[in-house]
Amino acid sequence: MNFKRIVITALLLVTLLPLTNAVVMFEQQDWERREHEYISRASFSTFQIKYRGKIAVSDNDEEVTAISKNGYLKIKKSSFGNDRSIVIESDSKGNLSRKYFEGGKEKNYNPEGKTWFGEILYDIIRISGIGGKERILRIYKDEGISGALEEAEDIYSRDKNVVIDINIGKWISATKSSGINVRNMYMKALIDNVVMDDSELIKYMRSLEDVVSNSTKGTILRTILNNYKLNRSTMEQFLETTATLTYNTERGNTLRAFIKKYDVDVANYRDFFEIIDGMGINSEKGNVLKPLINTQELDEVVMDALLESVDEFTHDAEKAAVLRLVMPQALKLHMEYELKRAVNSIDGGYYLLRDELIAMIEDNSDEPQKYDEEQIIDMLRGARQKDANTRKTPVLRKVNSSLTNNPRVMNAYFAVVRSMDNDMCKYNVLLDLIRIHELTDDDWLVVLNETEDIARSEYYHGAAAVLRDAFYKMPHKTDLIEAFFDVLDDIENDHNSSKEELIRLFCEEGTPDNETIAYLLKTIKTISVDIEKATSLIQISKIMPKDNKQLDILFENVADDIESDYEYERLIKSL
């Protein structure tokens, strides 16, 4: 282990170590640490709700039936200058005690306090979500999916404009809409705990379209992909719901997961490309189409739709990158006319890329020209002197299939890459290099360093795309894994979906060692959305080694950052 990695590992452990030395994975005592406070203000009244622990409510939503040991629920309502409050506490054995106060003076809980509490408990559930999971599942059992979805919509419709201040234990305060919050939790509880038939699933996905949170919606859609086999009807609705995602990263993540499981064909291509066309970031569009091209043989109908979709790209460098990749398939289908139509739409400022592609179409050869090492070095030296990125990139691609691992050759190659000042061109060159050439470990370090520069210049979509391809091609050696996560660390925290996707790749398709697991946990700690943080921890729990106390401590500490009780409980129950 080199000095840098010793320092990084030490810092990681110091950062993540909890205050206790005991290694206890999610026992009952963990609920005792989870304290919450909600304040809801209306025109003439204020609700203040404080609680600790896991709370269960009665079937009629009028009484608390249980609180985990040493927990409590404290309710205070102020209205027109009058204060009422309820305190329900659980002792070390889970036995409950109840107190009722009016204007600061204790009164009999039964019947006055009990009656008042029964009147307000439903409002408390709507504001805080206490007992919400059990409540929505009870409604589903009694009234079916329609009843459950109507309740979720009713919560949202009535409370979407009710703003609450939330203070969650040791975590920061936040202001949220209670209706949005609770509806999201209801939708998650249904997908996580109910096995739906096709008609129920279609109704559920239609309702999911109205969920505001992209992270919630995207994660639920990927859960559906994992848990259900879609037929023509459910797939159509799945894609229609995916089209309502407004974050490009969530659309891209969901579509890449979709094409791993299903072909894009005549039955679904219109809906699929409608989602692509609705995305506003060219690189995220391209980085759905590139794995589609690499993994599926497209027929003429789908190919024509793909070329039309690429024709609408607003950035010609990304357009050229996708057209270059799809060209062999399109030529095999004898679609030269359609291919040229898309190529000719490339703007005059990128005429070199356009001319390169036209020449490739006319040549129509699967065998690229071969160059010896001296020819390559001369070509690369010439490319480095050129001012325009569009003059550099054709040379780099031209020599890719002739590259050797001679350090002189690769140093000349990377000198041209470093001289490029357009991140979209640079990341596409790196993707082509990774796809075509077998890199040495030293070359991989250069590629990752260049990718880190792309991330630092805030082109996160491009950096994440290189990391996804690098995952499959790069040897998972210690120094390369370290460099990989250095890049990931530079991708902004609001790209939660990109991080969740890369973590999923390691967990589902990799064999990470203990040090890689520690890096993954550090990355999860930077994810700011509870549903994606919990989903990533559930993934990583499946590959965690047994009896590794250090990793157990790291895992538990990251889990403690989950603010949502629902997501925290979902994680616990998965272990």
Coordinates of C-alpha atoms in Angstrom, one line a residue:
M1 CA 0.0 0.0 0.0
N2 CA 1.5 3.3 -1.0
F3 CA 1.6 6.4 1.2
K4 CA -1.3 8.1 -0.5
R5 CA -3.6 5.1 0.0
I6 CA -2.6 4.8 3.6
V7 CA -3.6 8.4 4.2
I8 CA -6.9 8.0 2.3
T9 CA -7.8 4.9 4.2
A10 CA -6.9 6.5 7.5
L11 CA -9.0 9.6 6.7
L12 CA -11.9 7.4 5.5
L13 CA -11.9 5.4 8.8
V14 CA -11.6 8.5 10.9
T15 CA -14.4 10.2 9.0
L16 CA -16.8 7.3 9.3
L17 CA -16.0 5.9 12.7
P18 CA -18.9 6.3 15.1
L19 CA -18.5 7.4 18.7
T20 CA -19.0 3.9 20.1
N21 CA -16.5 1.0 19.8
A22 CA -19.2 -1.6 19.9
V23 CA -19.9 -3.3 16.6
V24 CA -23.7 -3.9 16.7
M25 CA -25.5 -4.1 13.4
F26 CA -29.0 -2.6 13.7
E27 CA -30.2 -3.9 17.0
Q28 CA -33.2 -2.4 18.9
Q29 CA -31.0 0.3 20.4
D30 CA -30.6 2.0 17.0
W31 CA -34.2 3.2 17.1
E32 CA -33.3 5.1 20.3
R33 CA -30.9 7.3 18.4
R34 CA -33.5 8.3 15.8
E35 CA -35.2 11.5 17.0
H36 CA -37.4 13.7 14.8
E37 CA -39.2 17.0 15.1
Y38 CA -41.8 18.4 12.8
I39 CA -43.4 21.9 13.0
S40 CA -46.4 22.6 10.8
R41 CA -47.8 26.2 10.7
A42 CA -51.2 27.2 9.5
S43 CA -53.0 30.5 9.6
F44 CA -54.3 30.1 13.2
S45 CA -52.6 27.1 14.6
T46 CA -49.2 25.3 14.9
F47 CA -48.5 21.6 15.3
Q48 CA -45.2 20.6 17.0
I49 CA -44.4 16.9 16.8
K50 CA -41.4 15.3 18.4
Y51 CA -40.7 11.6 18.5
R52 CA -38.1 8.9 19.0
G53 CA -38.2 5.3 18.0
K54 CA -40.6 3.1 15.9
I55 CA -44.3 4.0 16.5
A56 CA -47.3 1.9 15.6
V57 CA -50.9 3.2 15.5
S58 CA -54.3 1.5 15.7
D59 CA -56.3 0.4 12.7
N60 CA -58.7 3.3 13.2
D61 CA -55.9 5.9 13.3
E62 CA -57.0 7.1 16.7
E63 CA -54.4 5.6 19.2
V64 CA -50.8 4.7 19.4
T65 CA -50.5 1.0 20.2
A66 CA -46.7 0.6 20.5
I67 CA -43.4 2.5 20.7
S68 CA -40.0 0.9 20.6
K69 CA -38.3 0.8 24.0
N70 CA -37.2 4.1 25.5
G71 CA -39.0 6.0 22.7
Y72 CA -41.6 8.7 22.9
L73 CA -44.2 10.8 21.1
K74 CA -44.8 14.4 22.1
I75 CA -47.5 16.4 20.4
K76 CA -48.3 20.1 21.0
K77 CA -50.9 22.1 19.2
S78 CA -51.3 25.9 19.7
S79 CA -54.5 27.5 18.4
F80 CA -55.8 31.0 19.2
G81 CA -53.5 31.2 22.2
N82 CA -54.6 27.9 23.6
D83 CA -52.1 25.0 24.0
R84 CA -52.8 21.3 24.3
S85 CA -50.2 18.6 24.4
I86 CA -49.9 14.8 24.7
V87 CA -46.8 12.9 25.9
I88 CA -46.6 9.1 25.3
E89 CA -43.5 7.4 26.5
S90 CA -42.1 3.9 26.3
D91 CA -40.0 2.4 29.0
S92 CA -37.1 -0.1 28.7
K93 CA -39.6 -2.9 28.3
G94 CA -41.9 -1.1 25.8
N95 CA -44.6 -0.3 28.3
L96 CA -46.5 2.9 27.5
S97 CA -47.4 5.8 29.7
R98 CA -49.6 8.7 28.6
K99 CA -50.0 12.3 29.8
Y100 CA -52.3 15.1 28.7
F101 CA -51.8 18.8 29.2
E102 CA -54.0 21.9 28.7
G103 CA -52.3 25.3 29.0
G104 CA -49.3 23.6 30.7
K105 CA -51.4 21.9 33.3
E106 CA -51.8 18.1 33.4
K107 CA -55.3 16.8 32.9
N108 CA -56.8 13.3 32.9
Y109 CA -55.7 11.5 29.8
N110 CA -58.9 9.4 29.8
P111 CA -61.3 10.5 28.5
E112 CA -60.4 14.1 27.6
G113 CA -56.8 13.5 26.3
K114 CA -57.8 10.3 24.6
T115 CA -60.7 11.9 22.8
W116 CA -58.6 14.9 21.6
F117 CA -55.7 12.6 20.6
G118 CA -58.1 10.5 18.5
E119 CA -59.2 13.7 16.7
I120 CA -55.7 14.8 15.8
L121 CA -53.8 11.6 15.2
Y122 CA -54.7 11.4 11.5
D123 CA -53.3 14.9 11.1
I124 CA -50.1 13.8 12.8
I125 CA -49.8 10.9 10.4
R126 CA -50.4 13.2 7.4
I127 CA -47.7 15.6 8.6
S128 CA -45.0 13.2 9.8
G129 CA -45.8 9.8 8.2
I130 CA -45.8 8.1 11.6
G131 CA -47.3 4.6 11.1
G132 CA -47.8 5.5 7.4
K133 CA -46.3 2.3 6.0
E134 CA -48.7 0.1 8.0
R135 CA -51.6 2.4 7.3
I136 CA -51.3 2.3 3.5
L137 CA -50.8 -1.5 3.4
R138 CA -53.9 -1.8 5.6
I139 CA -55.8 0.3 3.1
Y140 CA -54.5 -1.8 0.2
K141 CA -55.6 -5.0 2.0
D142 CA -59.1 -3.6 2.6
E143 CA -59.7 -1.5 -0.6
G144 CA -57.2 -2.8 -3.1
I145 CA -54.7 -0.8 -5.2
S146 CA -57.3 1.8 -6.3
G147 CA -58.1 2.6 -2.7
A148 CA -54.5 2.9 -1.7
L149 CA -53.6 5.1 -4.6
E150 CA -56.7 7.3 -3.9
E151 CA -55.4 7.7 -0.3
A152 CA -52.0 8.7 -1.5
E153 CA -53.4 11.2 -4.0
D154 CA -55.7 12.6 -1.3
I155 CA -52.8 13.1 1.1
Y156 CA -50.9 14.9 -1.7
S157 CA -53.9 17.0 -2.9
R158 CA -54.8 18.3 0.6
D159 CA -51.3 18.8 1.9
K160 CA -49.0 19.6 -1.0
N161 CA -48.9 23.2 0.0
V162 CA -48.6 22.5 3.8
V163 CA -44.9 23.4 4.5
I164 CA -43.3 21.8 7.6
D165 CA -39.9 22.4 9.2
I166 CA -38.1 19.2 9.9
N167 CA -35.3 18.6 12.3
I168 CA -34.1 15.0 12.3
G169 CA -31.9 14.0 15.2
K170 CA -28.3 15.0 14.6
W171 CA -29.1 15.9 11.0
I172 CA -29.7 19.3 9.4
S173 CA -33.1 21.1 9.4
A174 CA -35.1 21.0 6.2
T175 CA -38.4 22.5 5.0
K176 CA -40.6 20.2 3.0
S177 CA -44.2 19.7 1.9
S178 CA -45.9 17.1 4.1
G179 CA -48.2 15.9 1.3
I180 CA -45.3 15.2 -1.1
N181 CA -43.3 13.5 1.7
V182 CA -46.1 11.2 2.8
R183 CA -47.3 10.3 -0.6
N184 CA -43.7 9.3 -1.6
M185 CA -43.6 7.1 1.4
Y186 CA -46.9 5.5 0.5
M187 CA -45.8 4.8 -3.1
K188 CA -42.6 3.2 -1.8
A189 CA -44.4 1.1 0.7
L190 CA -46.7 -0.3 -2.0
I191 CA -43.9 -1.2 -4.4
D192 CA -41.7 -2.7 -1.7
N193 CA -44.4 -4.8 0.1
V194 CA -47.1 -5.7 -2.4
V195 CA -46.9 -8.2 -5.3
M196 CA -49.2 -6.6 -7.9
D197 CA -50.9 -8.3 -10.9
D198 CA -50.6 -6.6 -14.3
S199 CA -53.7 -4.4 -14.0
E200 CA -52.6 -3.3 -10.5
L201 CA -49.1 -2.5 -11.7
I202 CA -50.5 -0.4 -14.6
K203 CA -52.7 1.6 -12.2
Y204 CA -49.7 2.0 -9.9
M205 CA -47.4 3.3 -12.6
R206 CA -50.0 5.7 -13.9
S207 CA -50.2 7.2 -10.4
L208 CA -46.4 7.2 -10.2
E209 CA -46.3 9.6 -13.1
D210 CA -47.5 12.4 -10.7
V211 CA -44.7 11.8 -8.1
V212 CA -42.6 14.9 -8.0
S213 CA -39.4 13.5 -6.7
N214 CA -37.2 12.2 -9.5
S215 CA -35.1 10.1 -7.2
T216 CA -38.2 8.4 -5.8
K217 CA -39.7 7.8 -9.2
G218 CA -36.5 6.6 -10.8
T219 CA -35.7 4.2 -8.0
I220 CA -39.2 2.8 -8.0
L221 CA -39.0 2.3 -11.8
R222 CA -35.8 0.4 -11.4
T223 CA -37.3 -1.7 -8.6
I224 CA -40.2 -2.6 -11.0
L225 CA -37.6 -3.7 -13.6
N226 CA -35.9 -5.9 -11.0
N227 CA -39.1 -7.4 -9.5
Y228 CA -41.5 -7.8 -12.5
K229 CA -41.4 -9.3 -16.0
L230 CA -43.0 -6.7 -18.2
N231 CA -45.4 -7.7 -21.0
R232 CA -46.5 -5.5 -23.8
S233 CA -49.1 -3.6 -21.8
T234 CA -47.0 -3.1 -18.6
M235 CA -43.9 -2.2 -20.7
E236 CA -45.8 0.5 -22.5
Q237 CA -46.9 2.0 -19.2
F238 CA -43.4 1.6 -17.8
L239 CA -42.0 3.7 -20.6
E240 CA -44.7 6.3 -20.5
T241 CA -44.0 6.7 -16.8
T242 CA -40.3 6.9 -17.4
A243 CA -41.0 9.8 -19.8
T244 CA -42.3 11.8 -16.9
L245 CA -38.8 11.9 -15.2
T246 CA -37.5 15.4 -15.6
Y247 CA -33.9 14.7 -14.5
N248 CA -31.7 13.5 -17.4
T249 CA -29.5 11.4 -15.1
E250 CA -32.6 9.5 -13.8
R251 CA -33.9 8.9 -17.3
G252 CA -30.5 7.7 -18.4
N253 CA -30.0 5.4 -15.4
T254 CA -33.5 3.9 -15.9
L255 CA -33.2 3.4 -19.7
R256 CA -29.7 1.8 -19.3
A257 CA -31.3 -0.6 -16.8
F258 CA -34.2 -1.2 -19.2
I259 CA -32.0 -2.2 -22.2
K260 CA -30.0 -4.6 -20.1
K261 CA -33.2 -6.6 -19.6
Y262 CA -35.3 -5.9 -22.8
D263 CA -34.7 -5.4 -26.5
V264 CA -35.8 -2.2 -28.2
D265 CA -38.0 -3.5 -31.0
V266 CA -41.0 -2.6 -33.1
A267 CA -43.3 -3.0 -30.1
N268 CA -41.7 -0.4 -27.9
Y269 CA -39.3 1.7 -30.0
R270 CA -41.7 4.7 -30.3
D271 CA -42.0 5.1 -26.6
F272 CA -38.3 4.5 -26.0
F273 CA -37.1 7.1 -28.4
E274 CA -39.8 9.6 -27.2
I275 CA -38.0 9.4 -23.8
I276 CA -34.6 10.0 -25.5
D277 CA -35.9 12.9 -27.5
G278 CA -37.3 14.5 -24.4
M279 CA -33.9 14.6 -22.7
G280 CA -32.1 18.0 -22.7
I281 CA -28.5 16.8 -22.3
N282 CA -26.9 15.4 -25.4
S283 CA -24.3 13.3 -23.6
E284 CA -26.9 11.6 -21.5
K285 CA -28.9 10.8 -24.7
G286 CA -25.8 9.5 -26.3
N287 CA -24.9 7.4 -23.3
V288 CA -28.2 5.6 -23.5
L289 CA -27.8 5.0 -27.2
K290 CA -24.2 3.8 -27.1
P291 CA -24.8 0.8 -24.8
L292 CA -27.9 0.0 -26.9
I293 CA -25.8 -0.1 -30.1
N294 CA -23.0 -2.1 -28.3
T295 CA -25.4 -4.7 -26.9
Q296 CA -28.3 -5.1 -29.4
E297 CA -28.7 -5.9 -33.1
L298 CA -31.2 -3.3 -34.3
D299 CA -33.6 -4.0 -37.2
E300 CA -34.4 -1.4 -39.9
V301 CA -37.4 0.1 -38.1
V302 CA -35.5 0.7 -34.9
M303 CA -32.4 1.8 -36.7
D304 CA -34.3 4.4 -38.7
A305 CA -35.9 5.7 -35.4
L306 CA -32.4 5.9 -33.8
L307 CA -31.0 7.9 -36.7
E308 CA -33.9 10.3 -36.6
S309 CA -33.4 10.7 -32.9
V310 CA -29.7 11.4 -33.3
D311 CA -30.6 13.9 -36.1
E312 CA -32.2 16.0 -33.4
F313 CA -29.1 16.2 -31.2
T314 CA -28.1 19.8 -30.6
H315 CA -24.4 19.1 -30.1
D316 CA -22.6 17.9 -33.2
A317 CA -19.7 16.3 -31.4
E318 CA -22.1 13.9 -29.5
K319 CA -24.1 13.4 -32.7
A320 CA -20.9 12.4 -34.6
A321 CA -19.9 10.0 -31.8
V322 CA -23.1 8.1 -31.9
L323 CA -23.2 8.0 -35.7
R324 CA -19.7 6.7 -35.8
L325 CA -20.6 3.9 -33.4
V326 CA -23.8 2.9 -35.1
M327 CA -22.4 3.0 -38.6
P328 CA -21.4 -0.7 -39.0
Q329 CA -24.9 -1.8 -38.1
A330 CA -26.5 0.8 -40.3
L331 CA -24.3 -0.2 -43.3
K332 CA -25.0 -3.8 -42.7
L333 CA -28.7 -3.0 -43.0
H334 CA -28.0 -1.1 -46.3
M335 CA -29.2 2.2 -44.8
E336 CA -26.6 4.4 -46.4
Y337 CA -29.2 7.0 -47.4
E338 CA -30.6 7.4 -43.9
L339 CA -27.1 7.4 -42.4
K340 CA -25.9 10.1 -44.8
R341 CA -29.1 12.2 -44.0
A342 CA -28.1 12.1 -40.3
V343 CA -24.5 12.9 -41.0
N344 CA -25.3 15.8 -43.3
S345 CA -27.2 17.4 -40.4
I346 CA -23.9 18.0 -38.7
D347 CA -23.2 21.8 -38.5
G348 CA -20.7 23.5 -40.7
G349 CA -18.5 24.2 -37.7
Y350 CA -17.9 20.5 -37.4
Y351 CA -17.4 19.9 -41.1
L352 CA -14.3 17.8 -40.4
L353 CA -16.3 15.3 -38.3
R354 CA -19.0 15.3 -41.0
D355 CA -16.5 14.7 -43.8
E356 CA -14.8 11.9 -41.8
L357 CA -18.1 10.1 -41.4
I358 CA -19.1 10.6 -45.1
A359 CA -15.7 9.1 -46.1
M360 CA -16.4 6.1 -43.8
I361 CA -19.8 5.5 -45.3
E362 CA -18.4 5.7 -48.9
D363 CA -15.5 3.4 -48.0
N364 CA -17.9 0.9 -46.3
S365 CA -15.1 -1.2 -45.0
D366 CA -14.9 -3.1 -41.7
E367 CA -11.1 -3.1 -41.9
P368 CA -9.6 0.1 -40.6
Q369 CA -6.3 1.2 -42.2
K370 CA -3.2 0.1 -40.2
Y371 CA -0.3 2.3 -39.4
D372 CA 3.2 1.4 -38.0
E373 CA 4.5 3.1 -34.8
E374 CA 6.5 5.8 -36.6
Q375 CA 3.5 6.7 -38.7
I376 CA 1.3 6.9 -35.6
I377 CA 3.8 9.2 -33.8
D378 CA 4.1 11.5 -36.8
M379 CA 0.3 11.7 -37.2
L380 CA -0.1 12.4 -33.4
R381 CA 2.6 15.1 -33.4
G382 CA 0.8 16.8 -36.3
A383 CA -2.6 16.6 -34.5
R384 CA -1.1 18.1 -31.4
Q385 CA -0.2 21.3 -33.3
K386 CA -3.7 21.8 -34.6
D387 CA -5.9 24.4 -32.9
A388 CA -9.3 22.9 -33.4
N389 CA -10.5 19.8 -31.5
T390 CA -12.3 18.7 -34.6
R391 CA -8.9 18.4 -36.3
K392 CA -7.4 16.4 -33.4
T393 CA -10.2 13.9 -32.8
P394 CA -10.2 12.3 -36.3
V395 CA -6.5 11.6 -36.0
L396 CA -6.9 10.0 -32.6
R397 CA -9.7 7.8 -33.8
K398 CA -7.8 6.9 -37.0
V399 CA -4.9 5.5 -35.0
N400 CA -6.9 3.7 -32.3
S401 CA -7.0 0.3 -34.0
S402 CA -3.2 0.5 -34.7
L403 CA -2.0 1.5 -31.2
T404 CA 0.6 -0.5 -29.5
N405 CA 1.5 -0.3 -25.8
N406 CA 4.9 1.2 -26.6
P407 CA 5.2 4.1 -24.1
R408 CA 6.4 6.4 -26.9
V409 CA 3.2 5.8 -28.9
M410 CA 0.9 6.2 -25.9
N411 CA 2.7 9.2 -24.6
A412 CA 2.2 10.9 -28.0
Y413 CA -1.4 9.8 -28.0
F414 CA -2.2 11.2 -24.5
A415 CA -0.3 14.4 -25.3
V416 CA -3.0 15.1 -28.0
V417 CA -5.8 14.2 -25.5
R418 CA -4.4 16.6 -22.9
S419 CA -4.2 19.4 -25.5
M420 CA -8.0 19.2 -26.2
D421 CA -10.1 21.9 -24.6
N422 CA -13.6 20.5 -25.4
D423 CA -14.8 18.1 -22.8
M424 CA -17.4 16.5 -25.0
C425 CA -14.9 15.7 -27.7
K426 CA -12.4 14.5 -25.1
Y427 CA -14.7 12.1 -23.3
N428 CA -15.9 10.6 -26.6
V429 CA -12.3 10.1 -27.6
L430 CA -11.6 8.3 -24.3
L431 CA -14.7 6.1 -24.8
D432 CA -13.5 5.1 -28.3
L433 CA -10.0 4.3 -26.9
I434 CA -11.4 2.2 -24.1
R435 CA -13.7 0.3 -26.5
I436 CA -11.0 -0.4 -29.1
H437 CA -7.6 -0.7 -27.4
E438 CA -6.4 -2.9 -24.6
L439 CA -4.8 -0.5 -22.2
T440 CA -2.0 -1.1 -19.8
D441 CA -2.3 -0.3 -16.1
D442 CA -0.3 2.9 -16.6
D443 CA -2.5 3.9 -19.5
W444 CA -5.6 3.4 -17.4
L445 CA -4.2 5.7 -14.8
V446 CA -3.8 8.4 -17.5
V447 CA -7.3 7.8 -18.8
L448 CA -8.7 8.2 -15.2
N449 CA -6.6 11.3 -14.6
E450 CA -8.0 12.8 -17.8
T451 CA -11.5 11.8 -16.7
E452 CA -10.9 13.5 -13.4
D453 CA -10.1 16.7 -15.2
I454 CA -13.4 16.3 -17.1
A455 CA -15.3 16.0 -13.8
R456 CA -13.4 18.9 -12.3
S457 CA -14.6 21.1 -15.1
E458 CA -18.1 20.1 -14.1
Y459 CA -18.9 17.9 -17.1
Y460 CA -20.2 15.2 -14.9
H461 CA -22.3 13.4 -17.5
G462 CA -19.2 12.8 -19.6
A463 CA -17.1 11.7 -16.6
A464 CA -19.7 9.3 -15.4
A465 CA -20.0 7.8 -18.9
V466 CA -16.2 7.1 -19.0
L467 CA -16.4 5.5 -15.5
R468 CA -19.2 3.2 -16.6
D469 CA -17.2 1.9 -19.5
A470 CA -14.0 1.7 -17.4
F471 CA -15.8 -0.5 -14.9
Y472 CA -16.1 -3.2 -17.5
K473 CA -12.7 -2.9 -19.2
M474 CA -10.4 -1.8 -16.4
P475 CA -8.5 -4.3 -14.3
H476 CA -9.8 -3.9 -10.7
K477 CA -6.4 -3.4 -9.2
T478 CA -5.8 -1.3 -6.1
D479 CA -4.2 1.7 -7.6
L480 CA -6.7 1.8 -10.5
I481 CA -9.7 1.5 -8.1
E482 CA -8.3 4.3 -6.1
A483 CA -8.0 6.5 -9.2
F484 CA -11.5 5.4 -10.2
F485 CA -13.0 6.6 -7.0
D486 CA -11.0 9.8 -7.1
V487 CA -13.0 10.7 -10.2
L488 CA -16.2 9.6 -8.7
D489 CA -15.5 11.8 -5.7
D490 CA -15.3 14.8 -8.0
I491 CA -18.7 14.2 -9.4
E492 CA -21.2 16.6 -7.6
N493 CA -23.4 15.2 -4.9
D494 CA -26.5 16.2 -6.9
H495 CA -25.7 13.5 -9.4
N496 CA -27.0 10.9 -6.9
S497 CA -28.4 8.7 -9.7
S498 CA -25.0 8.4 -11.5
K499 CA -23.4 7.3 -8.2
E500 CA -26.2 4.8 -7.5
E501 CA -25.8 3.4 -10.9
L502 CA -22.0 2.9 -10.6
I503 CA -22.4 1.4 -7.1
R504 CA -25.0 -1.0 -8.6
L505 CA -22.5 -2.1 -11.2
F506 CA -19.9 -3.0 -8.6
C507 CA -22.4 -4.9 -6.5
E508 CA -24.2 -6.8 -9.3
E509 CA -21.5 -7.4 -11.8
G510 CA -18.2 -7.0 -10.0
T511 CA -16.3 -8.8 -7.2
P512 CA -15.1 -6.0 -5.0
D513 CA -12.5 -6.6 -2.4
N514 CA -12.7 -5.1 1.1
E515 CA -10.9 -1.9 0.2
T516 CA -13.2 -1.4 -2.8
I517 CA -16.2 -1.9 -0.5
A518 CA -14.8 0.8 1.8
Y519 CA -14.6 3.2 -1.2
L520 CA -18.2 2.3 -2.2
L521 CA -19.4 3.1 1.3
K522 CA -17.6 6.4 1.3
T523 CA -19.3 7.2 -2.0
I524 CA -22.7 6.2 -0.6
K525 CA -22.1 8.7 2.3
T526 CA -22.0 11.5 -0.3
I527 CA -25.4 10.5 -1.8
S528 CA -27.9 13.1 -0.5
V529 CA -31.2 11.3 -1.2
D530 CA -32.4 8.7 1.3
I531 CA -34.0 6.4 -1.2
E532 CA -30.9 6.1 -3.3
K533 CA -28.6 5.9 -0.2
A534 CA -30.7 3.1 1.2
T535 CA -31.0 1.3 -2.1
S536 CA -27.2 1.4 -2.5
L537 CA -26.6 0.1 1.0
I538 CA -29.0 -2.8 0.3
Q539 CA -27.0 -3.6 -2.8
I540 CA -23.7 -3.5 -1.0
S541 CA -25.0 -5.6 2.0
K542 CA -25.3 -8.5 -0.4
I543 CA -21.6 -8.6 -1.0
M544 CA -20.3 -7.6 2.4
P545 CA -17.9 -10.1 4.0
K546 CA -18.9 -11.8 7.2
D547 CA -17.2 -10.8 10.5
N548 CA -15.3 -7.8 9.1
K549 CA -15.8 -5.4 12.1
Q550 CA -14.2 -2.5 10.3
L551 CA -16.5 -2.6 7.3
D552 CA -19.5 -3.3 9.7
I553 CA -18.7 0.0 11.5
L554 CA -18.4 1.9 8.2
F555 CA -21.7 0.4 7.0
E556 CA -23.6 1.3 10.1
N557 CA -22.2 4.8 10.2
V558 CA -23.4 5.5 6.6
A559 CA -26.8 3.9 7.4
D560 CA -27.1 6.3 10.4
D561 CA -27.2 9.2 7.9
I562 CA -30.5 8.0 6.5
E563 CA -33.1 10.5 7.7
S564 CA -36.2 8.7 6.6
D565 CA -37.5 6.1 9.1
Y566 CA -39.1 4.3 6.2
E567 CA -35.8 3.9 4.2
Y568 CA -33.9 3.1 7.4
E569 CA -36.4 0.3 8.3
R570 CA -36.3 -0.9 4.7
L571 CA -32.5 -1.3 4.9
I572 CA -32.7 -3.0 8.3
K573 CA -35.2 -5.6 7.1
S574 CA -33.1 -6.4 4.0
L575 CA -30.1 -7.5 6.1

